[in-house]
Amino acid sequence: MDKIIIKEAIIVEGRDDTAAINRAVSALTIETHGFGMPESMWGIIKKAYENQGIIIFTDPDYAGNKIRRKIADRFPDCKQAFLPKGKALKNGNVGVENATPEDIIEALGHAHCTTSDRKDSFTEEDLFNCGLIGCPEAKERRERLGNLLSIGYGNSKTFLKKLNQFNIKKEDFYDKVKEL
């Protein structure tokens, strides 16, 4: 069976992530090798961003989220793929490299495009009314909803920002809230 071909360059953290991506799809990957990305790395990412587009696909942990934010701040119209932590966990290690090819394909299939000219359609009131802030189980509900919407986990402020940046439709949001 032929692999799915991904047009965009996929930004990952390291060579093990690249190997996992290559088991799942045919795509160019760019490895950040952690936080300390040299200026030459930024040039490579910029070239890919301008020529074919990029998908940020970092680990669902603190370091991965920090790298993701750093890249998304520079390239606001990039796509972002999210892998739920449970699908990236193996022997206590969290990383894209632990995901199955099927989970990687699913995450890439749900990659969201960020928009720099967005309109904030979600508010804190929406989050409160859906039990995503202001109640003891809010954190778990945001995590489950983030997985259902394929936008990943975020604290209340980050989650609200993701809903708006990824242009999540209100109808999709409320349909997924019903599944919680």
mmCIF file of C-alpha atoms in Angstrom:
data_model
loop_
_atom_site.group_PDB
_atom_site.id
_atom_site.type_symbol
_atom_site.label_atom_id
_atom_site.label_comp_id
_atom_site.label_asym_id
_atom_site.label_seq_id
_atom_site.Cartn_x
_atom_site.Cartn_y
_atom_site.Cartn_z
ATOM 1 C CA MET A 1 0.000 0.000 0.000
ATOM 2 C CA ASP A 2 1.320 3.447 -0.919
ATOM 3 C CA LYS A 3 1.942 5.924 1.844
ATOM 4 C CA ILE A 4 0.014 9.157 2.066
ATOM 5 C CA ILE A 5 2.110 12.037 0.743
ATOM 6 C CA ILE A 6 2.139 15.170 2.878
ATOM 7 C CA LYS A 7 2.891 18.359 0.925
ATOM 8 C CA GLU A 8 3.879 20.477 3.930
ATOM 9 C CA ALA A 9 7.154 20.055 5.811
ATOM 10 C CA ILE A 10 6.536 18.548 9.242
ATOM 11 C CA ILE A 11 8.424 20.183 12.105
ATOM 12 C CA VAL A 12 9.434 17.619 14.742
ATOM 13 C CA GLU A 13 11.816 17.595 17.676
ATOM 14 C CA GLY A 14 14.270 14.858 16.730
ATOM 15 C CA ARG A 15 15.363 11.942 14.561
ATOM 16 C CA ASP A 16 13.182 9.399 16.393
ATOM 17 C CA ASP A 17 10.158 11.557 15.555
ATOM 18 C CA THR A 18 11.295 11.679 11.925
ATOM 19 C CA ALA A 19 11.546 7.864 11.882
ATOM 20 C CA ALA A 20 7.993 7.563 13.269
ATOM 21 C CA ILE A 21 6.661 10.043 10.692
ATOM 22 C CA ASN A 22 8.418 8.139 7.889
ATOM 23 C CA ARG A 23 6.813 4.864 9.023
ATOM 24 C CA ALA A 24 3.408 6.512 8.653
ATOM 25 C CA VAL A 25 3.595 8.918 5.701
ATOM 26 C CA SER A 26 5.868 10.243 3.011
ATOM 27 C CA ALA A 27 6.925 13.742 4.040
ATOM 28 C CA LEU A 28 9.851 16.062 4.540
ATOM 29 C CA THR A 29 10.607 16.599 8.223
ATOM 30 C CA ILE A 30 12.625 19.352 9.824
ATOM 31 C CA GLU A 31 14.103 18.511 13.226
ATOM 32 C CA THR A 32 14.452 21.260 15.810
ATOM 33 C CA HIS A 33 16.722 19.267 18.159
ATOM 34 C CA GLY A 34 15.162 20.983 21.158
ATOM 35 C CA PHE A 35 14.873 24.625 22.246
ATOM 36 C CA GLY A 36 18.212 26.026 21.122
ATOM 37 C CA MET A 37 17.423 26.283 17.448
ATOM 38 C CA PRO A 38 20.232 28.089 15.592
ATOM 39 C CA GLU A 39 19.430 30.891 13.156
ATOM 40 C CA SER A 40 20.214 28.519 10.272
ATOM 41 C CA MET A 41 17.351 26.266 11.446
ATOM 42 C CA TRP A 42 14.970 29.234 11.362
ATOM 43 C CA GLY A 43 16.054 29.868 7.766
ATOM 44 C CA ILE A 44 15.202 26.284 6.771
ATOM 45 C CA ILE A 45 11.805 26.485 8.466
ATOM 46 C CA LYS A 46 11.117 29.872 6.821
ATOM 47 C CA LYS A 47 11.936 28.492 3.371
ATOM 48 C CA ALA A 48 9.598 25.521 3.886
ATOM 49 C CA TYR A 49 6.881 27.811 5.301
ATOM 50 C CA GLU A 50 7.024 30.079 2.255
ATOM 51 C CA ASN A 51 7.355 27.325 -0.370
ATOM 52 C CA GLN A 52 5.208 24.424 0.787
ATOM 53 C CA GLY A 53 3.817 25.259 4.207
ATOM 54 C CA ILE A 54 4.650 23.672 7.538
ATOM 55 C CA ILE A 55 2.898 21.508 10.095
ATOM 56 C CA ILE A 56 4.172 21.727 13.662
ATOM 57 C CA PHE A 57 4.026 18.246 15.212
ATOM 58 C CA THR A 58 5.883 18.330 18.513
ATOM 59 C CA ASP A 59 5.590 16.100 21.569
ATOM 60 C CA PRO A 60 2.546 16.604 23.836
ATOM 61 C CA ASP A 61 4.654 17.733 26.796
ATOM 62 C CA TYR A 62 6.033 20.960 28.254
ATOM 63 C CA ALA A 63 9.085 21.083 25.986
ATOM 64 C CA GLY A 64 7.076 20.245 22.871
ATOM 65 C CA ASN A 65 4.496 22.915 23.636
ATOM 66 C CA LYS A 66 7.217 25.503 24.238
ATOM 67 C CA ILE A 67 8.859 24.687 20.898
ATOM 68 C CA ARG A 68 5.423 24.754 19.210
ATOM 69 C CA ARG A 69 4.677 28.244 20.568
ATOM 70 C CA LYS A 70 8.106 29.517 19.545
ATOM 71 C CA ILE A 71 7.601 28.363 15.941
ATOM 72 C CA ALA A 72 3.927 29.399 15.710
ATOM 73 C CA ASP A 73 4.816 32.900 16.929
ATOM 74 C CA ARG A 74 7.208 33.317 13.993
ATOM 75 C CA PHE A 75 4.992 31.561 11.441
ATOM 76 C CA PRO A 76 1.393 32.382 12.411
ATOM 77 C CA ASP A 77 -0.263 30.812 9.367
ATOM 78 C CA CYS A 78 1.239 27.370 9.903
ATOM 79 C CA LYS A 79 -0.728 24.192 10.480
ATOM 80 C CA GLN A 80 -0.508 22.336 13.770
ATOM 81 C CA ALA A 81 -1.042 18.650 14.444
ATOM 82 C CA PHE A 82 -1.700 17.384 17.954
ATOM 83 C CA LEU A 83 -1.252 13.919 19.389
ATOM 84 C CA PRO A 84 -3.058 13.091 22.633
ATOM 85 C CA LYS A 85 -0.600 12.271 25.404
ATOM 86 C CA GLY A 86 -2.091 8.784 25.789
ATOM 87 C CA LYS A 87 -1.214 7.955 22.180
ATOM 88 C CA ALA A 88 2.342 9.230 22.606
ATOM 89 C CA LEU A 89 3.185 7.376 25.815
ATOM 90 C CA LYS A 90 5.436 4.322 26.062
ATOM 91 C CA ASN A 91 7.186 3.131 29.228
ATOM 92 C CA GLY A 92 6.746 6.540 30.856
ATOM 93 C CA ASN A 93 8.243 8.371 27.856
ATOM 94 C CA VAL A 94 6.050 10.914 26.028
ATOM 95 C CA GLY A 95 6.829 11.598 22.394
ATOM 96 C CA VAL A 96 5.669 11.482 18.796
ATOM 97 C CA GLU A 97 8.158 8.649 18.277
ATOM 98 C CA ASN A 98 5.961 6.379 20.431
ATOM 99 C CA ALA A 99 2.819 6.814 18.327
ATOM 100 C CA THR A 100 1.527 4.211 15.907
ATOM 101 C CA PRO A 101 1.495 5.049 12.198
ATOM 102 C CA GLU A 102 -2.317 5.098 12.346
ATOM 103 C CA ASP A 103 -2.309 7.656 15.181
ATOM 104 C CA ILE A 104 0.211 9.828 13.324
ATOM 105 C CA ILE A 105 -1.907 9.724 10.158
ATOM 106 C CA GLU A 106 -5.006 10.647 12.169
ATOM 107 C CA ALA A 107 -3.245 13.568 13.889
ATOM 108 C CA LEU A 108 -1.904 14.893 10.594
ATOM 109 C CA GLY A 109 -5.349 14.497 9.032
ATOM 110 C CA HIS A 110 -6.756 16.771 11.714
ATOM 111 C CA ALA A 111 -3.988 19.384 11.439
ATOM 112 C CA HIS A 112 -5.450 22.821 12.045
ATOM 113 C CA CYS A 113 -4.408 25.916 10.218
ATOM 114 C CA THR A 114 -3.805 28.887 12.465
ATOM 115 C CA THR A 115 -4.954 32.249 11.265
ATOM 116 C CA SER A 116 -3.389 35.602 11.930
ATOM 117 C CA ASP A 117 -6.525 37.516 10.930
ATOM 118 C CA ARG A 118 -8.904 35.712 13.227
ATOM 119 C CA LYS A 119 -12.006 36.929 14.976
ATOM 120 C CA ASP A 120 -12.438 35.857 18.577
ATOM 121 C CA SER A 121 -15.690 33.988 18.579
ATOM 122 C CA PHE A 122 -15.195 32.030 21.816
ATOM 123 C CA THR A 123 -15.132 33.730 25.197
ATOM 124 C CA GLU A 124 -14.418 32.726 28.785
ATOM 125 C CA GLU A 125 -18.182 32.606 29.239
ATOM 126 C CA ASP A 126 -18.378 29.761 26.691
ATOM 127 C CA LEU A 127 -15.734 27.845 28.625
ATOM 128 C CA PHE A 128 -17.460 28.480 31.946
ATOM 129 C CA ASN A 129 -20.897 27.445 30.657
ATOM 130 C CA CYS A 130 -19.440 24.164 29.375
ATOM 131 C CA GLY A 131 -17.579 23.304 32.581
ATOM 132 C CA LEU A 132 -14.169 23.980 31.059
ATOM 133 C CA ILE A 133 -13.220 26.585 33.670
ATOM 134 C CA GLY A 134 -14.408 27.333 37.167
ATOM 135 C CA CYS A 135 -15.139 23.793 38.331
ATOM 136 C CA PRO A 136 -13.025 20.979 39.849
ATOM 137 C CA GLU A 137 -13.140 18.763 36.743
ATOM 138 C CA ALA A 138 -12.411 21.599 34.263
ATOM 139 C CA LYS A 139 -8.828 20.534 33.553
ATOM 140 C CA GLU A 140 -9.844 16.975 32.666
ATOM 141 C CA ARG A 141 -12.751 18.233 30.548
ATOM 142 C CA ARG A 142 -10.439 20.579 28.589
ATOM 143 C CA GLU A 143 -8.015 17.718 28.030
ATOM 144 C CA ARG A 144 -10.754 15.402 26.732
ATOM 145 C CA LEU A 145 -12.312 18.134 24.579
ATOM 146 C CA GLY A 146 -8.900 19.124 23.208
ATOM 147 C CA ASN A 147 -8.404 15.523 22.110
ATOM 148 C CA LEU A 148 -11.884 15.356 20.563
ATOM 149 C CA LEU A 149 -11.292 18.589 18.632
ATOM 150 C CA SER A 150 -7.675 17.603 17.788
ATOM 151 C CA ILE A 151 -6.269 20.818 19.229
ATOM 152 C CA GLY A 152 -4.446 19.391 22.243
ATOM 153 C CA TYR A 153 -4.619 20.367 25.894
ATOM 154 C CA GLY A 154 -4.243 23.877 27.221
ATOM 155 C CA ASN A 155 -4.881 25.777 30.420
ATOM 156 C CA SER A 156 -7.980 27.968 30.229
ATOM 157 C CA LYS A 157 -6.226 30.910 28.555
ATOM 158 C CA THR A 158 -4.352 28.724 26.046
ATOM 159 C CA PHE A 159 -7.419 26.601 25.307
ATOM 160 C CA LEU A 160 -9.492 29.694 24.533
ATOM 161 C CA LYS A 161 -6.720 30.980 22.266
ATOM 162 C CA LYS A 162 -6.574 27.636 20.405
ATOM 163 C CA LEU A 163 -10.340 27.582 19.869
ATOM 164 C CA ASN A 164 -10.160 30.999 18.249
ATOM 165 C CA GLN A 165 -6.860 30.636 16.359
ATOM 166 C CA PHE A 166 -7.829 27.319 14.808
ATOM 167 C CA ASN A 167 -11.232 28.677 13.815
ATOM 168 C CA ILE A 168 -13.122 25.897 15.556
ATOM 169 C CA LYS A 169 -16.770 26.169 14.586
ATOM 170 C CA LYS A 170 -19.196 26.720 17.446
ATOM 171 C CA GLU A 171 -21.357 23.861 16.180
ATOM 172 C CA ASP A 172 -18.386 21.447 16.257
ATOM 173 C CA PHE A 173 -17.416 22.725 19.710
ATOM 174 C CA TYR A 174 -20.853 22.137 21.210
ATOM 175 C CA ASP A 175 -21.236 18.745 19.504
ATOM 176 C CA LYS A 176 -17.981 17.596 21.085
ATOM 177 C CA VAL A 177 -18.891 19.087 24.489
ATOM 178 C CA LYS A 178 -21.949 16.813 24.477
ATOM 179 C CA GLU A 179 -19.587 13.823 24.214
ATOM 180 C CA LEU A 180 -17.775 14.714 27.441
#
